[in-house]
């Protein structure tokens, strides 16, 4: 069991909301997807530490019922499922959100039962901790890369391919001049990606256990 | 607008999201991009021996190999995904109402590229053995016999995302991995080729391009899920 795969952390939060009020959440989620409402997501983009995140609101009737042998759900609340894939530790992530987009968080979780609001920090920490579910298996296609690495790689590779198409057969002096200009343009994307440092005691425990298992298996 | 039209708009607005309505009104068609799949699959209530089916499912998920050995590394276009078993919902304390689920659920959340049918078909074709083990105790999964059944089953368990946030690039995974490989290799090239004469630099750069093949997406490139640098050469 681990919420961590390389540089990514998987957060799962499940919170109840009165079913007849979740239209407010859905309205806000819909609004921020419109061109004019995208400004509300600017904080998420600015944070730049998220690969992907999502919210899914599931009403009592929307819990899948596949067969008469399966008991029907009798719950009254709707439940909001939140999933995030982000870089860094739990505390860094929650604190960044609390600091950068407290208003947006309050709108996303508006009317959820006993949501304490994102400010002050400690009740918000307690709310997320209490409602978090641990991941049983987490897979990341690029454990060495942060979200910014993926975006920088796209930027750098595009420029590199274009540079090669245009300048590879230039006169050597012109080539070097163009090469230096390329470096200036992509300097923010030039860095070596390496395995992430251990960011929590639990992550360290997982690493140690896997290392031990590997040694036992190879012995 | 007719009543059925109005109902259709309301359904799109509150179930499918305002973005769909906007796209419908403007005729805009989204290009293939990153997407999010969220499913809740009920697990059969019961046990085998002293372990409930939910516990067995959780144990299997927790024991699955990680990183490049994960079965999900074999599934084309999976960026990041997770599984967990939802035992129950949370009681928030008085005056909230205490309630409990009547089933436990496998929650599968995947961030992938492309259309859902292609993605799920690829999942069945590339990781069928593990898929069948993961879902072996799920309600009605014993009726899933082939890729088409699997796609239909997953869609029955799918719940709509109210908001999907893409903080990444939305390219196919193969392109992302190639770009990461190029970023790493070019960064090394830059560090190692400082202060050269123009002729030497150009010669080294041509060798770098010949080795890394920037336009060849399939090789050389990074292996999906690798927790250390593993380059696929062919």
Tab-separated table of C-alpha atoms in Angstrom:
chain	number	residue	atom	x	y	z
A	1	UNK	CA	0.000	0.000	0.000
A	2	UNK	CA	1.448	3.315	-0.957
A	3	UNK	CA	0.206	6.731	-1.912
A	4	UNK	CA	3.540	7.459	-3.558
A	5	UNK	CA	4.927	6.460	-6.958
A	6	UNK	CA	8.178	8.230	-7.721
A	7	UNK	CA	7.613	11.970	-7.565
A	8	UNK	CA	3.820	11.668	-7.436
A	9	UNK	CA	1.459	11.391	-4.499
A	10	UNK	CA	-2.052	9.985	-4.907
A	11	UNK	CA	-4.628	11.667	-2.720
A	12	UNK	CA	-8.168	10.275	-2.341
A	13	UNK	CA	-10.771	12.161	-0.347
A	14	UNK	CA	-14.416	11.094	0.024
A	15	UNK	CA	-16.809	13.586	1.628
A	16	UNK	CA	-20.578	13.602	2.119
A	17	UNK	CA	-22.926	16.346	0.982
A	18	UNK	CA	-26.678	16.696	1.136
A	19	UNK	CA	-27.896	15.428	-2.226
A	20	UNK	CA	-30.260	18.343	-2.813
A	21	UNK	CA	-27.409	20.851	-2.463
A	22	UNK	CA	-24.817	19.218	-4.733
A	23	UNK	CA	-26.223	21.088	-7.727
A	24	UNK	CA	-24.305	24.076	-6.338
A	25	UNK	CA	-21.010	22.169	-6.575
A	26	UNK	CA	-21.869	20.915	-10.047
A	27	UNK	CA	-22.772	24.417	-11.148
A	28	UNK	CA	-19.450	25.751	-9.940
A	29	UNK	CA	-17.483	22.854	-11.465
A	30	UNK	CA	-19.289	23.508	-14.756
A	31	UNK	CA	-18.687	27.242	-14.552
A	32	UNK	CA	-14.923	26.945	-14.144
A	33	UNK	CA	-14.778	24.858	-17.327
A	34	UNK	CA	-16.253	27.686	-19.393
A	35	UNK	CA	-13.859	30.161	-21.019
A	36	UNK	CA	-14.846	32.939	-18.620
A	37	UNK	CA	-14.695	30.738	-15.565
A	38	UNK	CA	-11.253	29.316	-16.227
A	39	UNK	CA	-9.717	32.167	-14.254
A	40	UNK	CA	-10.868	30.335	-11.121
A	41	UNK	CA	-8.490	27.499	-12.041
A	42	UNK	CA	-5.573	29.881	-12.501
A	43	UNK	CA	-4.401	29.098	-9.002
A	44	UNK	CA	-4.228	25.403	-9.864
A	45	UNK	CA	-2.162	26.163	-12.958
A	46	UNK	CA	0.066	28.542	-11.042
A	47	UNK	CA	0.743	25.916	-8.391
A	48	UNK	CA	2.046	23.795	-11.266
A	49	UNK	CA	2.548	20.726	-9.097
A	50	UNK	CA	-0.470	18.746	-10.268
A	51	UNK	CA	-0.423	16.174	-13.076
A	52	UNK	CA	-4.164	15.512	-12.982
A	53	UNK	CA	-6.992	16.035	-10.498
A	54	UNK	CA	-10.724	15.411	-10.535
A	55	UNK	CA	-13.908	15.646	-8.581
A	56	UNK	CA	-16.820	13.234	-9.063
A	57	UNK	CA	-20.103	13.705	-7.223
A	58	UNK	CA	-22.012	10.455	-6.794
A	59	UNK	CA	-25.619	10.535	-5.621
A	60	UNK	CA	-27.105	7.541	-3.743
A	61	UNK	CA	-28.789	6.329	-6.947
A	62	UNK	CA	-25.570	6.625	-8.953
A	63	UNK	CA	-23.647	4.026	-6.937
A	64	UNK	CA	-23.485	1.179	-9.480
A	65	UNK	CA	-26.077	-1.521	-8.887
A	66	UNK	CA	-25.271	-4.396	-11.231
A	67	UNK	CA	-27.418	-7.316	-10.183
A	68	UNK	CA	-30.474	-8.114	-8.036
A	69	UNK	CA	-28.179	-10.154	-5.773
A	70	UNK	CA	-26.323	-6.967	-4.845
A	71	UNK	CA	-28.002	-5.035	-2.008
A	72	UNK	CA	-29.125	-1.555	-3.019
A	73	UNK	CA	-27.493	1.369	-1.276
A	74	UNK	CA	-29.687	3.021	1.352
A	75	UNK	CA	-27.506	6.075	2.001
A	76	UNK	CA	-29.042	9.535	1.978
A	77	UNK	CA	-26.020	11.737	1.295
A	78	UNK	CA	-24.315	12.221	-2.039
A	79	UNK	CA	-20.543	11.702	-1.913
A	80	UNK	CA	-17.854	13.793	-3.510
A	81	UNK	CA	-14.822	11.771	-4.618
A	82	UNK	CA	-11.660	13.804	-5.030
A	83	UNK	CA	-8.530	12.381	-6.693
A	84	UNK	CA	-5.260	14.190	-7.168
A	85	UNK	CA	-1.838	13.304	-8.569
A	86	UNK	CA	0.687	15.858	-7.393
A	87	UNK	CA	4.397	16.323	-6.729
A	88	UNK	CA	5.735	16.727	-3.228
A	89	UNK	CA	4.518	15.766	0.192
A	90	UNK	CA	0.974	15.741	1.561
A	91	UNK	CA	1.652	18.751	3.767
A	92	UNK	CA	3.256	20.752	0.944
A	93	UNK	CA	0.232	20.112	-1.259
A	94	UNK	CA	-2.477	20.863	1.270
A	95	UNK	CA	-0.666	23.945	2.547
A	96	UNK	CA	-0.105	25.219	-1.004
A	97	UNK	CA	-3.810	24.957	-1.779
A	98	UNK	CA	-4.748	26.557	1.492
A	99	UNK	CA	-2.441	29.477	0.721
A	100	UNK	CA	-2.960	29.871	-3.037
A	101	UNK	CA	-6.662	29.248	-3.661
A	102	UNK	CA	-8.589	29.239	-0.380
A	103	UNK	CA	-11.655	30.747	-2.078
A	104	UNK	CA	-11.631	28.133	-4.839
A	105	UNK	CA	-11.362	25.287	-2.323
A	106	UNK	CA	-14.310	26.650	-0.385
A	107	UNK	CA	-16.387	26.731	-3.565
A	108	UNK	CA	-15.355	23.192	-4.621
A	109	UNK	CA	-16.342	21.806	-1.204
A	110	UNK	CA	-19.222	24.171	-0.572
A	111	UNK	CA	-22.120	22.565	1.336
A	112	UNK	CA	-20.138	19.387	2.078
A	113	UNK	CA	-21.110	18.158	5.516
A	114	UNK	CA	-19.042	19.866	8.231
A	115	UNK	CA	-16.501	21.245	5.765
A	116	UNK	CA	-14.584	23.692	7.973
A	117	UNK	CA	-13.371	25.987	5.138
A	118	UNK	CA	-9.747	26.093	4.066
A	119	UNK	CA	-8.760	28.881	6.472
A	120	UNK	CA	-7.645	28.440	9.238
A	121	UNK	CA	-5.299	25.621	8.311
A	122	UNK	CA	-5.533	23.124	11.186
A	123	UNK	CA	-9.269	22.301	10.894
A	124	UNK	CA	-8.788	21.960	7.114
A	125	UNK	CA	-5.870	19.552	7.674
A	126	UNK	CA	-8.003	17.532	10.084
A	127	UNK	CA	-10.927	17.393	7.625
A	128	UNK	CA	-8.777	16.126	4.746
A	129	UNK	CA	-6.926	13.637	6.966
A	130	UNK	CA	-10.165	12.244	8.393
A	131	UNK	CA	-11.766	11.752	4.980
A	132	UNK	CA	-8.733	10.433	3.121
A	133	UNK	CA	-8.628	6.870	1.785
A	134	UNK	CA	-5.271	5.143	1.295
A	135	UNK	CA	-4.348	3.874	-2.144
A	136	UNK	CA	-3.807	0.117	-2.530
A	137	UNK	CA	-1.964	0.287	-5.839
A	138	UNK	CA	-0.579	3.404	-7.494
A	139	UNK	CA	1.026	3.492	-10.930
A	140	UNK	CA	2.890	6.386	-12.512
A	141	UNK	CA	4.211	6.128	-16.095
A	142	UNK	CA	7.115	8.488	-15.310
A	143	UNK	CA	8.164	8.236	-11.666
A	144	UNK	CA	11.305	10.307	-12.306
A	145	UNK	CA	9.381	13.273	-13.693
A	146	UNK	CA	7.433	16.046	-12.035
A	147	UNK	CA	4.504	17.688	-13.776
A	148	UNK	CA	6.817	20.563	-14.710
A	149	UNK	CA	9.334	18.097	-16.167
A	150	UNK	CA	6.630	16.714	-18.491
A	151	UNK	CA	5.661	20.202	-19.651
A	152	UNK	CA	9.280	21.319	-19.992
A	153	UNK	CA	10.119	18.161	-21.951
A	154	UNK	CA	7.393	18.974	-24.468
A	155	UNK	CA	8.716	22.539	-24.824
A	156	UNK	CA	12.354	21.509	-25.124
A	157	UNK	CA	11.739	18.643	-27.553
A	158	UNK	CA	9.658	20.799	-29.892
A	159	UNK	CA	12.384	23.446	-30.016
A	160	UNK	CA	15.117	20.830	-30.431
A	161	UNK	CA	13.407	19.132	-33.381
A	162	UNK	CA	12.781	22.478	-35.081
A	163	UNK	CA	16.372	23.570	-34.470
A	164	UNK	CA	17.722	20.360	-35.982
A	165	UNK	CA	15.501	20.727	-39.058
A	166	UNK	CA	16.661	24.282	-39.721
A	167	UNK	CA	20.236	24.583	-38.446
A	168	UNK	CA	21.971	21.212	-38.410
A	169	UNK	CA	23.689	21.848	-41.749
A	170	UNK	CA	24.451	25.538	-41.201
A	171	UNK	CA	27.928	26.934	-41.476
A	172	UNK	CA	29.649	26.017	-38.127
A	173	UNK	CA	29.781	29.666	-36.972
A	174	UNK	CA	26.069	30.188	-37.727
A	175	UNK	CA	25.297	26.822	-36.138
A	176	UNK	CA	26.968	27.811	-32.881
A	177	UNK	CA	25.144	31.142	-32.819
A	178	UNK	CA	21.800	29.443	-33.351
A	179	UNK	CA	22.699	26.755	-30.794
A	180	UNK	CA	23.435	29.394	-28.164
A	181	UNK	CA	20.119	31.081	-28.958
A	182	UNK	CA	18.389	27.697	-28.513
A	183	UNK	CA	20.002	27.250	-25.108
A	184	UNK	CA	18.830	30.678	-24.026
A	185	UNK	CA	15.302	29.782	-25.108
A	186	UNK	CA	15.118	26.394	-23.374
A	187	UNK	CA	17.403	26.994	-20.404
A	188	UNK	CA	14.501	26.618	-17.973
A	189	UNK	CA	13.933	23.066	-19.224
A	190	UNK	CA	17.532	21.894	-18.973
A	191	UNK	CA	17.983	19.737	-15.900
A	192	UNK	CA	18.703	16.133	-14.969
A	193	UNK	CA	15.804	14.089	-13.563
A	194	UNK	CA	16.717	11.663	-10.811
A	195	UNK	CA	14.822	9.526	-8.276
A	196	UNK	CA	12.987	11.634	-5.764
A	197	UNK	CA	14.371	12.093	-2.256
A	198	UNK	CA	12.435	10.314	0.491
A	199	UNK	CA	9.633	12.657	1.489
A	200	UNK	CA	7.996	10.830	4.381
A	201	UNK	CA	8.612	8.144	6.974
A	202	UNK	CA	5.970	5.925	5.379
A	203	UNK	CA	7.573	6.288	1.941
A	204	UNK	CA	10.903	5.397	3.510
A	205	UNK	CA	9.347	2.326	5.133
A	206	UNK	CA	7.963	1.195	1.761
A	207	UNK	CA	11.355	1.686	0.099
A	208	UNK	CA	13.083	-0.298	2.838
A	209	UNK	CA	10.542	-3.115	2.657
A	210	UNK	CA	10.835	-3.375	-1.129
A	211	UNK	CA	14.607	-3.284	-0.923
A	212	UNK	CA	14.541	-6.050	1.691
A	213	UNK	CA	12.137	-8.162	-0.398
A	214	UNK	CA	14.351	-7.682	-3.434
A	215	UNK	CA	17.421	-8.847	-1.487
A	216	UNK	CA	15.553	-11.888	-0.154
A	217	UNK	CA	14.294	-12.819	-3.616
A	218	UNK	CA	17.708	-12.486	-5.220
A	219	UNK	CA	19.455	-14.479	-2.461
B	1	UNK	CA	-37.598	24.949	-26.967
B	2	UNK	CA	-39.638	21.800	-26.408
B	3	UNK	CA	-39.956	20.174	-22.998
B	4	UNK	CA	-37.741	17.266	-24.076
B	5	UNK	CA	-35.159	19.759	-25.363
B	6	UNK	CA	-35.238	21.625	-22.071
B	7	UNK	CA	-34.835	18.341	-20.163
B	8	UNK	CA	-31.932	17.437	-22.407
B	9	UNK	CA	-30.228	20.758	-21.646
B	10	UNK	CA	-30.809	20.323	-17.910
B	11	UNK	CA	-29.449	16.775	-18.049
B	12	UNK	CA	-26.297	17.902	-19.844
B	13	UNK	CA	-25.960	20.867	-17.489
B	14	UNK	CA	-26.149	18.934	-14.257
B	15	UNK	CA	-24.998	15.451	-15.187
B	16	UNK	CA	-22.554	15.856	-18.024
B	17	UNK	CA	-21.239	19.279	-17.200
B	18	UNK	CA	-21.545	22.747	-18.622
B	19	UNK	CA	-18.532	22.203	-20.884
B	20	UNK	CA	-20.496	19.608	-22.866
B	21	UNK	CA	-23.343	22.071	-23.251
B	22	UNK	CA	-20.923	24.762	-24.427
B	23	UNK	CA	-19.393	22.352	-26.945
B	24	UNK	CA	-22.819	21.307	-28.147
B	25	UNK	CA	-23.987	24.894	-28.638
B	26	UNK	CA	-20.810	25.956	-30.445
B	27	UNK	CA	-20.400	22.719	-32.400
B	28	UNK	CA	-16.896	22.389	-30.971
B	29	UNK	CA	-15.422	18.872	-31.048
B	30	UNK	CA	-12.679	18.124	-28.568
B	31	UNK	CA	-9.497	16.644	-30.067
B	32	UNK	CA	-8.108	13.463	-28.453
B	33	UNK	CA	-6.466	14.411	-25.203
B	34	UNK	CA	-5.996	13.396	-21.601
B	35	UNK	CA	-9.113	12.019	-19.943
B	36	UNK	CA	-10.135	10.730	-16.547
B	37	UNK	CA	-11.929	7.459	-15.879
B	38	UNK	CA	-13.582	6.955	-12.499
B	39	UNK	CA	-15.310	3.682	-11.679
B	40	UNK	CA	-16.859	2.100	-8.591
B	41	UNK	CA	-17.210	-1.686	-8.854
B	42	UNK	CA	-19.221	-3.442	-6.157
B	43	UNK	CA	-17.518	-6.431	-4.536
B	44	UNK	CA	-19.586	-9.504	-3.672
B	45	UNK	CA	-20.518	-9.572	0.004
B	46	UNK	CA	-19.113	-12.796	1.353
B	47	UNK	CA	-15.918	-14.592	2.080
B	48	UNK	CA	-13.744	-17.507	1.172
B	49	UNK	CA	-12.148	-19.079	4.216
B	50	UNK	CA	-11.497	-16.429	6.831
B	51	UNK	CA	-11.006	-13.592	4.386
B	52	UNK	CA	-13.798	-11.515	2.899
B	53	UNK	CA	-13.771	-10.968	-0.844
B	54	UNK	CA	-13.038	-7.287	-0.220
B	55	UNK	CA	-10.019	-8.193	1.898
B	56	UNK	CA	-8.752	-10.605	-0.746
B	57	UNK	CA	-9.148	-7.945	-3.415
B	58	UNK	CA	-7.244	-5.407	-1.323
B	59	UNK	CA	-4.506	-7.932	-0.642
B	60	UNK	CA	-4.111	-8.666	-4.351
B	61	UNK	CA	-3.934	-4.960	-5.206
B	62	UNK	CA	-1.357	-4.314	-2.503
B	63	UNK	CA	0.782	-7.207	-3.645
B	64	UNK	CA	0.867	-6.184	-7.301
B	65	UNK	CA	4.382	-5.289	-8.482
B	66	UNK	CA	5.215	-1.606	-8.695
B	67	UNK	CA	6.588	0.794	-11.288
B	68	UNK	CA	7.660	-0.817	-14.593
B	69	UNK	CA	6.581	-4.222	-13.247
B	70	UNK	CA	3.028	-3.015	-12.561
B	71	UNK	CA	0.416	-4.562	-14.857
B	72	UNK	CA	-0.704	-1.026	-15.661
B	73	UNK	CA	2.698	-0.366	-17.263
B	74	UNK	CA	1.571	-2.760	-20.000
B	75	UNK	CA	-1.635	-0.835	-20.692
B	76	UNK	CA	-1.086	1.654	-23.533
B	77	UNK	CA	-1.555	5.344	-22.769
B	78	UNK	CA	-1.911	5.091	-18.987
B	79	UNK	CA	-0.359	8.224	-17.479
B	80	UNK	CA	-1.203	7.664	-13.820
B	81	UNK	CA	-3.774	5.427	-12.193
B	82	UNK	CA	-4.728	3.973	-8.842
B	83	UNK	CA	-6.860	1.333	-7.192
B	84	UNK	CA	-8.316	1.285	-3.715
B	85	UNK	CA	-11.024	-0.632	-1.943
B	86	UNK	CA	-13.694	1.624	-0.452
B	87	UNK	CA	-14.884	-0.116	2.704
B	88	UNK	CA	-17.434	2.433	3.768
B	89	UNK	CA	-18.252	6.128	3.843
B	90	UNK	CA	-17.165	8.469	6.616
B	91	UNK	CA	-19.307	9.675	9.496
B	92	UNK	CA	-18.608	13.339	10.118
B	93	UNK	CA	-20.005	13.428	13.661
B	94	UNK	CA	-23.195	14.975	15.068
B	95	UNK	CA	-25.399	16.494	13.777
B	96	UNK	CA	-24.508	14.626	10.556
B	97	UNK	CA	-26.389	11.397	9.873
B	98	UNK	CA	-24.409	8.187	10.346
B	99	UNK	CA	-24.828	5.878	7.367
B	100	UNK	CA	-23.028	2.933	5.823
B	101	UNK	CA	-22.585	1.369	2.415
B	102	UNK	CA	-24.172	-1.995	1.740
B	103	UNK	CA	-21.331	-3.050	-0.565
B	104	UNK	CA	-17.623	-2.446	-0.657
B	105	UNK	CA	-16.270	-1.062	-3.923
B	106	UNK	CA	-13.133	-1.314	-6.037
B	107	UNK	CA	-12.382	2.286	-6.915
B	108	UNK	CA	-10.289	2.623	-10.078
B	109	UNK	CA	-9.215	6.056	-11.183
B	110	UNK	CA	-7.168	6.349	-14.354
B	111	UNK	CA	-5.716	9.280	-16.243
B	112	UNK	CA	-5.191	8.179	-19.814
B	113	UNK	CA	-4.907	9.418	-23.371
B	114	UNK	CA	-7.467	8.906	-26.120
B	115	UNK	CA	-10.957	7.474	-26.240
B	116	UNK	CA	-12.326	5.207	-23.560
B	117	UNK	CA	-13.189	2.165	-25.678
B	118	UNK	CA	-9.690	1.978	-27.150
B	119	UNK	CA	-8.138	2.430	-23.728
B	120	UNK	CA	-10.204	-0.294	-22.055
B	121	UNK	CA	-9.734	-2.687	-24.961
B	122	UNK	CA	-5.991	-2.159	-24.612
B	123	UNK	CA	-6.252	-2.834	-20.895
B	124	UNK	CA	-7.964	-6.163	-21.529
B	125	UNK	CA	-5.608	-7.167	-24.326
B	126	UNK	CA	-2.365	-6.274	-22.527
B	127	UNK	CA	-3.181	-7.141	-18.916
B	128	UNK	CA	-6.037	-9.624	-19.112
B	129	UNK	CA	-4.642	-12.011	-16.511
B	130	UNK	CA	-4.238	-9.292	-13.871
B	131	UNK	CA	-7.545	-7.650	-14.787
B	132	UNK	CA	-9.332	-10.918	-14.171
B	133	UNK	CA	-7.613	-11.318	-10.804
B	134	UNK	CA	-8.337	-7.755	-9.693
B	135	UNK	CA	-12.033	-8.024	-10.507
B	136	UNK	CA	-12.516	-11.729	-9.732
B	137	UNK	CA	-14.732	-10.982	-6.720
B	138	UNK	CA	-16.662	-8.084	-8.280
B	139	UNK	CA	-20.412	-8.403	-8.783
B	140	UNK	CA	-21.235	-9.901	-12.233
B	141	UNK	CA	-17.611	-9.853	-13.390
B	142	UNK	CA	-17.833	-13.613	-13.929
B	143	UNK	CA	-19.910	-12.749	-17.007
B	144	UNK	CA	-17.008	-10.837	-18.589
B	145	UNK	CA	-15.500	-13.109	-21.244
B	146	UNK	CA	-13.815	-10.783	-23.738
B	147	UNK	CA	-12.732	-7.206	-24.415
B	148	UNK	CA	-16.201	-6.075	-25.492
B	149	UNK	CA	-17.714	-7.469	-22.274
B	150	UNK	CA	-15.017	-5.730	-20.247
B	151	UNK	CA	-15.668	-2.365	-21.909
B	152	UNK	CA	-19.409	-2.748	-21.282
B	153	UNK	CA	-18.837	-3.822	-17.660
B	154	UNK	CA	-16.551	-0.892	-16.874
B	155	UNK	CA	-19.017	1.558	-18.410
B	156	UNK	CA	-21.760	0.222	-16.132
B	157	UNK	CA	-19.523	1.027	-13.173
B	158	UNK	CA	-18.416	4.427	-14.442
B	159	UNK	CA	-19.361	7.615	-12.636
B	160	UNK	CA	-19.185	11.042	-14.248
B	161	UNK	CA	-16.416	13.440	-13.369
B	162	UNK	CA	-17.837	16.794	-12.368
B	163	UNK	CA	-14.477	18.410	-13.050
B	164	UNK	CA	-11.350	16.960	-14.638
B	165	UNK	CA	-8.248	19.115	-14.297
B	166	UNK	CA	-5.355	18.461	-16.665
B	167	UNK	CA	-2.165	20.048	-15.342
B	168	UNK	CA	-0.021	18.210	-17.886
B	169	UNK	CA	0.386	18.272	-21.686
B	170	UNK	CA	-2.355	15.996	-23.018
B	171	UNK	CA	-0.032	14.265	-25.528
B	172	UNK	CA	-0.043	10.504	-26.158
B	173	UNK	CA	2.074	8.728	-23.534
B	174	UNK	CA	4.584	7.592	-26.153
B	175	UNK	CA	5.316	11.238	-27.019
B	176	UNK	CA	5.592	12.245	-23.367
B	177	UNK	CA	8.098	9.465	-22.679
B	178	UNK	CA	10.126	10.339	-25.785
B	179	UNK	CA	10.167	14.003	-24.801
B	180	UNK	CA	11.324	13.155	-21.278
B	181	UNK	CA	14.086	10.983	-22.736
B	182	UNK	CA	15.151	13.834	-25.028
B	183	UNK	CA	15.093	16.366	-22.199
B	184	UNK	CA	17.334	14.138	-20.103
B	185	UNK	CA	19.754	13.352	-22.913
B	186	UNK	CA	19.933	16.917	-24.206
B	187	UNK	CA	20.543	18.242	-20.693
B	188	UNK	CA	23.519	15.899	-20.417
B	189	UNK	CA	24.710	16.908	-23.871
B	190	UNK	CA	24.660	20.582	-22.936
B	191	UNK	CA	26.613	20.010	-19.716
B	192	UNK	CA	29.200	17.852	-21.460
B	193	UNK	CA	29.782	20.021	-24.543
B	194	UNK	CA	30.586	23.446	-23.192
B	195	UNK	CA	33.369	25.598	-24.644
B	196	UNK	CA	33.832	23.585	-27.848
B	197	UNK	CA	34.872	25.063	-31.184
B	198	UNK	CA	31.941	25.505	-33.625
B	199	UNK	CA	33.053	22.587	-35.829
B	200	UNK	CA	33.418	20.249	-32.843
B	201	UNK	CA	30.076	21.302	-31.408
B	202	UNK	CA	28.248	20.758	-34.687
B	203	UNK	CA	29.858	17.362	-35.152
B	204	UNK	CA	28.918	16.298	-31.623
B	205	UNK	CA	25.368	17.577	-32.097
B	206	UNK	CA	24.939	15.530	-35.277
B	207	UNK	CA	26.102	12.435	-33.418
B	208	UNK	CA	23.652	13.267	-30.627
B	209	UNK	CA	20.764	13.510	-33.113
B	210	UNK	CA	21.768	10.254	-34.783
B	211	UNK	CA	21.814	8.523	-31.404
B	212	UNK	CA	18.615	9.965	-29.887
B	213	UNK	CA	16.448	10.088	-33.069
B	214	UNK	CA	14.147	12.904	-31.909
B	215	UNK	CA	11.382	12.105	-34.408
B	216	UNK	CA	11.306	8.373	-33.746
B	217	UNK	CA	8.723	8.051	-30.971
B	218	UNK	CA	9.161	4.345	-30.380
B	219	UNK	CA	12.935	4.225	-29.741
B	220	UNK	CA	15.169	5.134	-28.134
B	221	UNK	CA	12.908	6.249	-25.325
B	222	UNK	CA	12.028	5.764	-21.665
B	223	UNK	CA	10.187	2.665	-20.514
B	224	UNK	CA	6.746	3.342	-19.040
B	225	UNK	CA	6.708	3.215	-15.251
B	226	UNK	CA	10.487	2.926	-14.804
B	227	UNK	CA	11.572	4.209	-11.382
B	228	UNK	CA	15.147	4.628	-12.620
B	229	UNK	CA	16.487	5.450	-16.048
B	230	UNK	CA	15.802	2.516	-18.356
B	231	UNK	CA	16.094	3.256	-22.063
B	232	UNK	CA	14.312	1.174	-24.662
B	233	UNK	CA	16.697	0.983	-27.630
B	234	UNK	CA	14.528	-0.736	-30.182
